[in-house]
Amino acid sequence: MAADASQRKALRYQQTLLYGEYREQLGNFARREAARLLTERQWRRQAGENTSATGRRGLGRRHHLHQNPAILESHQSHNSSTKKPQPYSKCQDCLARVRRYIVTKMGEDWIFLILLGLTMALVSWSMDYASAKSLQAYKWIHGELKGNVPLQYLAWITYPIILVVFASLFCHLVSPQAIGSGIPELKTILRGVVLKEYLTLKAFVAKVIGLTAALGSGMPVGKEGPFVHIASICAAVLSRFMSIFSGVYENPYGYTDILTVGCAVGVGCCFGTPLGGVLFSIEVTSTYFAVRNYWRGYFAATFSAFIFRVLSVWNKDAVTITALFKTNFRMDFPFDLQELPAFAIIGISCGFLGAFFVYLNRQVVLFMRRPTALTRFLTKHRLIYPGAVTLIIATFTFPPGFGQFMAGELMPRECINSLFDNFTWTKISDPVAAPGLGRSAAWLHPHVSVFLILLLFFVMKFWMSAVSTTMPIPSGAFMPVFILGAAFGRLVGEIMATLFPNGILFDGIVYRILPGGYAVIGAAAMTGAVTHTVSTAVICFELTGQISHILPMMVAVILANMVAQGLQPSLYDSIIQVKKLPYLPELALGHISKYNIFVEDIMVRKVKFLSSQSTFRELNHLLESTTLKTIPLVDSKESMILLGSIERTELQAVLDWWLSPERRVFERGSSSPGQGSKLSWESFSFVDEEGEESSDKAVSPVQEGCNGPIPAPGPQEPATNHTGSDKRKLSSVRRTLQRLFSSSSSSGQTETQEDVPPPLTDTMSPEEIKAWEEEELDKPVDMEEIRIDPSPFQLVERTSLHKARAAKTPCTVTCMKESCAFSHQLLGHKSKLI
């Protein structure tokens, strides 16, 4: 808990009542975190060299060996002679042969995708099975207490409160990152942002258990968003496991491809809809999609959905592999051309309603964040808010009470199945005498009209869904919004069936109204309006198994998107704004003025830079007077020819090392006879990948960090993380250098110990130290010893705002409405910095 608190403090992360909020721009943190990880890897290698008995003596010894080939050869022969031989194992040899055979015959991608699909199918089915049994027990308790209304009410509100409070408490203790949907965080991760602990096993366990409890409580929360997060975590963990087959999965550049496939599997396996799942994951999570991942997404999603439905058949939940919410609409004449205006009205209305849902959800979060006595009390006692929300919702849905006027006894999946049925409820006069109604009888009341029940259900579930998705539990909004759209579409369908009781006559053919078809169209339009996606139409016809209404469904979804996109951002983008995650909004089309804005109109012209002739004094002044994270490097101040860019952390480390007491003492000691050679700088940010492939390297344990598992640092590793104009000396560097310089070593084939000179002490007075530092600051910086990025992201003067937006570098570019600030891109003209 203390480690998590320190990480949140480093991130300036404030845990609020509903959603956490980042007080620092995560784009800046991402660059700093990447530099820190590279630095830690460098320290691990240096610490390993220091603790091993190979005879190396730190940096000076390392350079000395490279400069003397004879000594290096004897040094390597000594290592090979002293290394213990590995015992031969038949089991290990057999496993290695099997591994090579499997990889050769199947390939790494197929193995990874099959394992991912199989794992997620088992997790999805297990969660559905557990939540279904929980809901079954919930209704059984309510039914057993029939006749005793007070006890029924007590059981009806106590059961969901226990589960919701448990989910909230479990996630808060195990992994607060499991709270919410998870799709907004994945959108930022896929754009290159480093988020702590979002793709770890702790988050996986908290998300699975918390989501299962939330779904089993009967509250209007969804599974789709959290399950995308779960699948992405599973993909990230499996990629670490797959590294034993191939080193390709250790490549950080393939991390985005792995998460993209995980998102597709999450949606496809959640509902058993592989086609719509892949398309929905592309629309929701990616601004630009790599086509090379297309077949991976479809294969993994199809395999996962197949196993998911097979498990349902095996458990006797279904007779055969069918759609999740199977419908039986007629296929000969499903709808008439004259019904298209009604479908268009559904789409336009759902556009307005979806935008209002996003607005209401955001306003609830912002209201609960206001600094009032109530919010401070609820923040201090975290479990009161989810318990109070659950109590209010359960009270309104209590079947013998107000719930009898809004089908309160139906659980979410029962609502969908009943709203999609083929009955026309307005034509049923006696629900008791009507055969085959099943769960649909809950929508019929002897004293209340069907229209009033549907309207009450829509209004009450609208605010309940908007509020329940703000509870600090794993929850999605796709399924609650899907039910809202189905209820609205059913209401329009019943109105059409009342207006045309005998159907619509056209060309001698009578087309009867199907209210269930209207419900399907409304569900697709509402979810499309809230998420700003079109693939919800594909998900709907996969969910229902009916493609007969695909044309009116696409018309309604497109109209809903047109209306909603002009009013509000999508629900996921709204949460990104609320959480203050790095956000790169889309530039709206249709405004010609934005095409006439160029980067030269908004760029910063007075750019601080370094040249190849710069001194340490100029470097010191630059670091003290600016907060730039990346410094451009030019050939000279006269030519201004751009050579590349240097990270601030690199320059800060060079300057700290150049003025460090260790270097000052070492140089004074090296001036006397018998001392070692001059110490040279080695970039702490540079990582020698080839050096890490040695066969005798010990495998470091794995810990959870950043977006996924990373090798655990050694017990004595310092971490350097320079921020802003931080001028603190690298005490960790000093300690390590002292440890390296004072260590003894052996070389050659002889086992004799070298004579180690006594440790050097600093006897200079403060005046002498000041004079020495002034002298050293006037010396030029050796740029050849510093890691330089020779190809920084560059934009020419006449680059339009839309093309700059297409660069997709959210960590370094921030575009807000019609203004844009470029913090990392370098503007150039004829290879010159301007």
PDB file of C-alpha atoms in Angstrom, residues 601-793:
ATOM      1  CA  ASP A 601       1.052  30.566 -37.397  1.00  0.00           C
ATOM      2  CA  ILE A 602       1.163  28.967 -33.950  1.00  0.00           C
ATOM      3  CA  MET A 603       4.769  27.838 -33.477  1.00  0.00           C
ATOM      4  CA  VAL A 604       7.226  29.218 -30.921  1.00  0.00           C
ATOM      5  CA  ARG A 605       9.960  31.007 -32.838  1.00  0.00           C
ATOM      6  CA  LYS A 606      12.439  31.781 -30.035  1.00  0.00           C
ATOM      7  CA  VAL A 607      13.667  28.226 -29.513  1.00  0.00           C
ATOM      8  CA  LYS A 608      16.441  27.428 -27.062  1.00  0.00           C
ATOM      9  CA  PHE A 609      19.074  25.161 -28.577  1.00  0.00           C
ATOM     10  CA  LEU A 610      22.588  23.781 -28.230  1.00  0.00           C
ATOM     11  CA  SER A 611      25.359  23.766 -30.807  1.00  0.00           C
ATOM     12  CA  SER A 612      28.320  21.467 -31.262  1.00  0.00           C
ATOM     13  CA  GLN A 613      30.550  24.225 -29.784  1.00  0.00           C
ATOM     14  CA  SER A 614      28.433  24.813 -26.662  1.00  0.00           C
ATOM     15  CA  THR A 615      30.159  24.827 -23.287  1.00  0.00           C
ATOM     16  CA  PHE A 616      28.993  23.376 -20.020  1.00  0.00           C
ATOM     17  CA  ARG A 617      28.218  26.907 -18.835  1.00  0.00           C
ATOM     18  CA  GLU A 618      25.770  27.372 -21.697  1.00  0.00           C
ATOM     19  CA  LEU A 619      24.301  23.961 -20.946  1.00  0.00           C
ATOM     20  CA  ASN A 620      23.881  24.873 -17.276  1.00  0.00           C
ATOM     21  CA  HIS A 621      22.172  28.156 -18.159  1.00  0.00           C
ATOM     22  CA  LEU A 622      19.861  26.382 -20.619  1.00  0.00           C
ATOM     23  CA  LEU A 623      18.758  23.811 -18.042  1.00  0.00           C
ATOM     24  CA  GLU A 624      18.165  26.465 -15.391  1.00  0.00           C
ATOM     25  CA  SER A 625      16.245  28.881 -17.611  1.00  0.00           C
ATOM     26  CA  THR A 626      13.973  26.444 -19.484  1.00  0.00           C
ATOM     27  CA  THR A 627      11.745  23.467 -18.804  1.00  0.00           C
ATOM     28  CA  LEU A 628      12.062  21.905 -22.252  1.00  0.00           C
ATOM     29  CA  LYS A 629      12.018  18.118 -22.223  1.00  0.00           C
ATOM     30  CA  THR A 630      13.914  17.858 -25.505  1.00  0.00           C
ATOM     31  CA  ILE A 631      16.683  20.223 -26.637  1.00  0.00           C
ATOM     32  CA  PRO A 632      17.445  20.697 -30.355  1.00  0.00           C
ATOM     33  CA  LEU A 633      21.075  20.405 -31.450  1.00  0.00           C
ATOM     34  CA  VAL A 634      22.423  22.465 -34.368  1.00  0.00           C
ATOM     35  CA  ASP A 635      25.739  22.444 -36.175  1.00  0.00           C
ATOM     36  CA  SER A 636      26.619  26.030 -35.285  1.00  0.00           C
ATOM     37  CA  LYS A 637      24.913  29.237 -34.291  1.00  0.00           C
ATOM     38  CA  GLU A 638      25.580  30.707 -37.723  1.00  0.00           C
ATOM     39  CA  SER A 639      24.400  27.859 -39.967  1.00  0.00           C
ATOM     40  CA  MET A 640      21.566  26.622 -37.697  1.00  0.00           C
ATOM     41  CA  ILE A 641      21.605  23.263 -39.470  1.00  0.00           C
ATOM     42  CA  LEU A 642      19.576  20.836 -37.372  1.00  0.00           C
ATOM     43  CA  LEU A 643      21.560  17.745 -36.325  1.00  0.00           C
ATOM     44  CA  GLY A 644      19.038  16.151 -33.948  1.00  0.00           C
ATOM     45  CA  SER A 645      17.644  16.438 -30.440  1.00  0.00           C
ATOM     46  CA  ILE A 646      18.787  15.442 -26.943  1.00  0.00           C
ATOM     47  CA  GLU A 647      16.609  14.501 -23.997  1.00  0.00           C
ATOM     48  CA  ARG A 648      16.762  16.819 -21.000  1.00  0.00           C
ATOM     49  CA  THR A 649      17.418  13.926 -18.635  1.00  0.00           C
ATOM     50  CA  GLU A 650      20.498  13.024 -20.664  1.00  0.00           C
ATOM     51  CA  LEU A 651      21.903  16.547 -20.510  1.00  0.00           C
ATOM     52  CA  GLN A 652      21.102  16.870 -16.812  1.00  0.00           C
ATOM     53  CA  ALA A 653      22.946  13.638 -16.054  1.00  0.00           C
ATOM     54  CA  VAL A 654      25.975  14.767 -18.113  1.00  0.00           C
ATOM     55  CA  LEU A 655      26.190  18.088 -16.296  1.00  0.00           C
ATOM     56  CA  ASP A 656      25.766  16.524 -12.855  1.00  0.00           C
ATOM     57  CA  TRP A 657      28.475  13.992 -13.608  1.00  0.00           C
ATOM     58  CA  TRP A 658      30.834  16.647 -15.021  1.00  0.00           C
ATOM     59  CA  LEU A 659      30.686  18.679 -11.791  1.00  0.00           C
ATOM     60  CA  SER A 660      30.414  15.724  -9.418  1.00  0.00           C
ATOM     61  CA  PRO A 661      32.848  15.416  -6.494  1.00  0.00           C
ATOM     62  CA  GLU A 662      33.718  11.888  -7.621  1.00  0.00           C
ATOM     63  CA  ARG A 663      35.056  13.141 -10.941  1.00  0.00           C
ATOM     64  CA  ARG A 664      36.909  15.983  -9.242  1.00  0.00           C
ATOM     65  CA  VAL A 665      38.579  13.605  -6.767  1.00  0.00           C
ATOM     66  CA  PHE A 666      39.307  11.038  -9.438  1.00  0.00           C
ATOM     67  CA  GLU A 667      40.940  13.584 -11.728  1.00  0.00           C
ATOM     68  CA  ARG A 668      43.123  14.876  -8.904  1.00  0.00           C
ATOM     69  CA  GLY A 669      44.109  11.322  -8.069  1.00  0.00           C
ATOM     70  CA  SER A 670      44.831  10.421 -11.694  1.00  0.00           C
ATOM     71  CA  SER A 671      47.239  13.358 -11.979  1.00  0.00           C
ATOM     72  CA  SER A 672      49.597  11.623  -9.498  1.00  0.00           C
ATOM     73  CA  PRO A 673      51.756   8.688 -10.693  1.00  0.00           C
ATOM     74  CA  GLY A 674      50.395   5.162 -10.371  1.00  0.00           C
ATOM     75  CA  GLN A 675      46.732   6.146 -10.653  1.00  0.00           C
ATOM     76  CA  GLY A 676      44.293   4.913 -13.225  1.00  0.00           C
ATOM     77  CA  SER A 677      43.373   6.439 -16.524  1.00  0.00           C
ATOM     78  CA  LYS A 678      40.972   9.325 -16.911  1.00  0.00           C
ATOM     79  CA  LEU A 679      37.330   8.548 -16.292  1.00  0.00           C
ATOM     80  CA  SER A 680      35.021   8.966 -19.271  1.00  0.00           C
ATOM     81  CA  TRP A 681      31.262   9.519 -19.435  1.00  0.00           C
ATOM     82  CA  GLU A 682      28.933   6.737 -20.428  1.00  0.00           C
ATOM     83  CA  SER A 683      25.353   7.682 -21.280  1.00  0.00           C
ATOM     84  CA  PHE A 684      23.006   6.436 -18.559  1.00  0.00           C
ATOM     85  CA  SER A 685      20.125   6.490 -21.040  1.00  0.00           C
ATOM     86  CA  PHE A 686      21.873   4.231 -23.526  1.00  0.00           C
ATOM     87  CA  VAL A 687      21.032   0.548 -23.307  1.00  0.00           C
ATOM     88  CA  ASP A 688      23.233  -2.003 -25.015  1.00  0.00           C
ATOM     89  CA  GLU A 689      20.725  -4.560 -26.201  1.00  0.00           C
ATOM     90  CA  GLU A 690      23.382  -6.977 -27.454  1.00  0.00           C
ATOM     91  CA  GLY A 691      25.095  -7.026 -24.096  1.00  0.00           C
ATOM     92  CA  GLU A 692      21.960  -8.356 -22.475  1.00  0.00           C
ATOM     93  CA  GLU A 693      21.909 -11.511 -24.549  1.00  0.00           C
ATOM     94  CA  SER A 694      24.783 -13.235 -22.701  1.00  0.00           C
ATOM     95  CA  SER A 695      24.089 -16.854 -21.904  1.00  0.00           C
ATOM     96  CA  ASP A 696      25.153 -16.640 -18.302  1.00  0.00           C
ATOM     97  CA  LYS A 697      22.830 -13.762 -17.452  1.00  0.00           C
ATOM     98  CA  ALA A 698      20.609 -14.462 -14.467  1.00  0.00           C
ATOM     99  CA  VAL A 699      16.899 -14.145 -15.047  1.00  0.00           C
ATOM    100  CA  SER A 700      15.536 -11.356 -12.906  1.00  0.00           C
ATOM    101  CA  PRO A 701      12.138 -11.778 -11.301  1.00  0.00           C
ATOM    102  CA  VAL A 702       9.118 -10.091 -12.811  1.00  0.00           C
ATOM    103  CA  GLN A 703       7.209  -7.366 -11.052  1.00  0.00           C
ATOM    104  CA  GLU A 704       4.170  -5.408 -12.045  1.00  0.00           C
ATOM    105  CA  GLY A 705       4.806  -1.883 -13.223  1.00  0.00           C
ATOM    106  CA  CYS A 706       3.732   0.720 -15.759  1.00  0.00           C
ATOM    107  CA  ASN A 707       1.425  -0.804 -18.364  1.00  0.00           C
ATOM    108  CA  GLY A 708       2.469  -4.366 -17.686  1.00  0.00           C
ATOM    109  CA  PRO A 709       5.044  -6.717 -16.224  1.00  0.00           C
ATOM    110  CA  ILE A 710       8.642  -5.486 -16.316  1.00  0.00           C
ATOM    111  CA  PRO A 711      11.853  -7.032 -15.002  1.00  0.00           C
ATOM    112  CA  ALA A 712      12.264  -6.250 -11.333  1.00  0.00           C
ATOM    113  CA  PRO A 713      15.131  -3.893 -10.478  1.00  0.00           C
ATOM    114  CA  GLY A 714      17.981  -5.067  -8.309  1.00  0.00           C
ATOM    115  CA  PRO A 715      17.952  -4.402  -4.603  1.00  0.00           C
ATOM    116  CA  GLN A 716      20.559  -1.648  -4.838  1.00  0.00           C
ATOM    117  CA  GLU A 717      19.373   0.175  -7.921  1.00  0.00           C
ATOM    118  CA  PRO A 718      18.894   3.906  -7.784  1.00  0.00           C
ATOM    119  CA  ALA A 719      16.430   5.558 -10.131  1.00  0.00           C
ATOM    120  CA  THR A 720      17.135   8.908 -11.727  1.00  0.00           C
ATOM    121  CA  ASN A 721      14.226  11.036 -12.755  1.00  0.00           C
ATOM    122  CA  HIS A 722      15.006  14.679 -13.487  1.00  0.00           C
ATOM    123  CA  THR A 723      12.067  16.986 -13.782  1.00  0.00           C
ATOM    124  CA  GLY A 724      11.831  20.672 -14.656  1.00  0.00           C
ATOM    125  CA  SER A 725      14.899  22.648 -13.647  1.00  0.00           C
ATOM    126  CA  ASP A 726      15.927  20.116 -11.022  1.00  0.00           C
ATOM    127  CA  LYS A 727      19.565  20.737 -10.053  1.00  0.00           C
ATOM    128  CA  ARG A 728      19.936  18.062  -7.434  1.00  0.00           C
ATOM    129  CA  LYS A 729      23.174  16.141  -7.606  1.00  0.00           C
ATOM    130  CA  LEU A 730      22.935  12.483  -8.470  1.00  0.00           C
ATOM    131  CA  SER A 731      23.782  11.017  -5.119  1.00  0.00           C
ATOM    132  CA  SER A 732      22.944   7.577  -6.473  1.00  0.00           C
ATOM    133  CA  VAL A 733      25.526   8.078  -9.231  1.00  0.00           C
ATOM    134  CA  ARG A 734      28.130   9.039  -6.655  1.00  0.00           C
ATOM    135  CA  ARG A 735      27.471   6.008  -4.508  1.00  0.00           C
ATOM    136  CA  THR A 736      27.610   3.654  -7.467  1.00  0.00           C
ATOM    137  CA  LEU A 737      30.806   5.196  -8.829  1.00  0.00           C
ATOM    138  CA  GLN A 738      32.404   4.997  -5.398  1.00  0.00           C
ATOM    139  CA  ARG A 739      31.374   1.376  -5.123  1.00  0.00           C
ATOM    140  CA  LEU A 740      32.701   0.627  -8.591  1.00  0.00           C
ATOM    141  CA  PHE A 741      36.014   2.391  -8.054  1.00  0.00           C
ATOM    142  CA  SER A 742      36.681   0.859  -4.651  1.00  0.00           C
ATOM    143  CA  SER A 743      35.961  -2.718  -5.725  1.00  0.00           C
ATOM    144  CA  SER A 744      38.765  -5.159  -6.326  1.00  0.00           C
ATOM    145  CA  SER A 745      39.076  -7.294  -9.436  1.00  0.00           C
ATOM    146  CA  SER A 746      41.123 -10.056 -10.954  1.00  0.00           C
ATOM    147  CA  SER A 747      42.260 -10.430 -14.566  1.00  0.00           C
ATOM    148  CA  GLY A 748      44.127 -12.911 -16.735  1.00  0.00           C
ATOM    149  CA  GLN A 749      44.404 -16.608 -16.125  1.00  0.00           C
ATOM    150  CA  THR A 750      46.206 -16.114 -12.793  1.00  0.00           C
ATOM    151  CA  GLU A 751      44.116 -15.932  -9.665  1.00  0.00           C
ATOM    152  CA  THR A 752      46.257 -13.180  -8.051  1.00  0.00           C
ATOM    153  CA  GLN A 753      44.593 -10.146  -6.524  1.00  0.00           C
ATOM    154  CA  GLU A 754      45.462  -6.733  -7.949  1.00  0.00           C
ATOM    155  CA  ASP A 755      46.827  -4.023  -5.685  1.00  0.00           C
ATOM    156  CA  VAL A 756      44.005  -1.625  -4.979  1.00  0.00           C
ATOM    157  CA  PRO A 757      45.077   1.969  -4.315  1.00  0.00           C
ATOM    158  CA  PRO A 758      43.737   3.536  -1.132  1.00  0.00           C
ATOM    159  CA  PRO A 759      40.470   5.488  -1.523  1.00  0.00           C
ATOM    160  CA  LEU A 760      40.908   9.103  -2.562  1.00  0.00           C
ATOM    161  CA  THR A 761      39.680  11.897  -0.329  1.00  0.00           C
ATOM    162  CA  ASP A 762      38.609  15.397  -1.256  1.00  0.00           C
ATOM    163  CA  THR A 763      40.950  17.914   0.412  1.00  0.00           C
ATOM    164  CA  MET A 764      40.022  20.960  -1.664  1.00  0.00           C
ATOM    165  CA  SER A 765      38.718  24.040   0.061  1.00  0.00           C
ATOM    166  CA  PRO A 766      35.369  25.609  -0.955  1.00  0.00           C
ATOM    167  CA  GLU A 767      37.239  28.356  -2.826  1.00  0.00           C
ATOM    168  CA  GLU A 768      39.272  25.803  -4.761  1.00  0.00           C
ATOM    169  CA  ILE A 769      36.116  23.822  -5.557  1.00  0.00           C
ATOM    170  CA  LYS A 770      34.416  26.977  -6.839  1.00  0.00           C
ATOM    171  CA  ALA A 771      37.419  27.842  -9.013  1.00  0.00           C
ATOM    172  CA  TRP A 772      37.584  24.278 -10.334  1.00  0.00           C
ATOM    173  CA  GLU A 773      33.867  24.305 -11.245  1.00  0.00           C
ATOM    174  CA  GLU A 774      34.220  27.668 -13.021  1.00  0.00           C
ATOM    175  CA  GLU A 775      37.110  26.265 -14.999  1.00  0.00           C
ATOM    176  CA  GLU A 776      35.204  23.120 -15.917  1.00  0.00           C
ATOM    177  CA  LEU A 777      32.095  25.055 -16.980  1.00  0.00           C
ATOM    178  CA  ASP A 778      34.109  26.857 -19.651  1.00  0.00           C
ATOM    179  CA  LYS A 779      35.088  23.588 -21.318  1.00  0.00           C
ATOM    180  CA  PRO A 780      33.119  22.454 -24.418  1.00  0.00           C
ATOM    181  CA  VAL A 781      30.630  19.640 -24.232  1.00  0.00           C
ATOM    182  CA  ASP A 782      31.740  16.504 -26.042  1.00  0.00           C
ATOM    183  CA  MET A 783      28.588  15.717 -28.047  1.00  0.00           C
ATOM    184  CA  GLU A 784      30.031  12.400 -29.229  1.00  0.00           C
ATOM    185  CA  GLU A 785      29.639  11.022 -25.699  1.00  0.00           C
ATOM    186  CA  ILE A 786      25.918  11.921 -25.536  1.00  0.00           C
ATOM    187  CA  ARG A 787      23.033   9.977 -26.999  1.00  0.00           C
ATOM    188  CA  ILE A 788      21.528  12.119 -29.790  1.00  0.00           C
ATOM    189  CA  ASP A 789      18.298  11.420 -31.620  1.00  0.00           C
ATOM    190  CA  PRO A 790      19.281  12.094 -35.241  1.00  0.00           C
ATOM    191  CA  SER A 791      15.701  12.046 -36.528  1.00  0.00           C
ATOM    192  CA  PRO A 792      13.396  14.094 -34.275  1.00  0.00           C
ATOM    193  CA  PHE A 793       9.823  14.612 -35.376  1.00  0.00           C
TER     194      PHE A 793
END
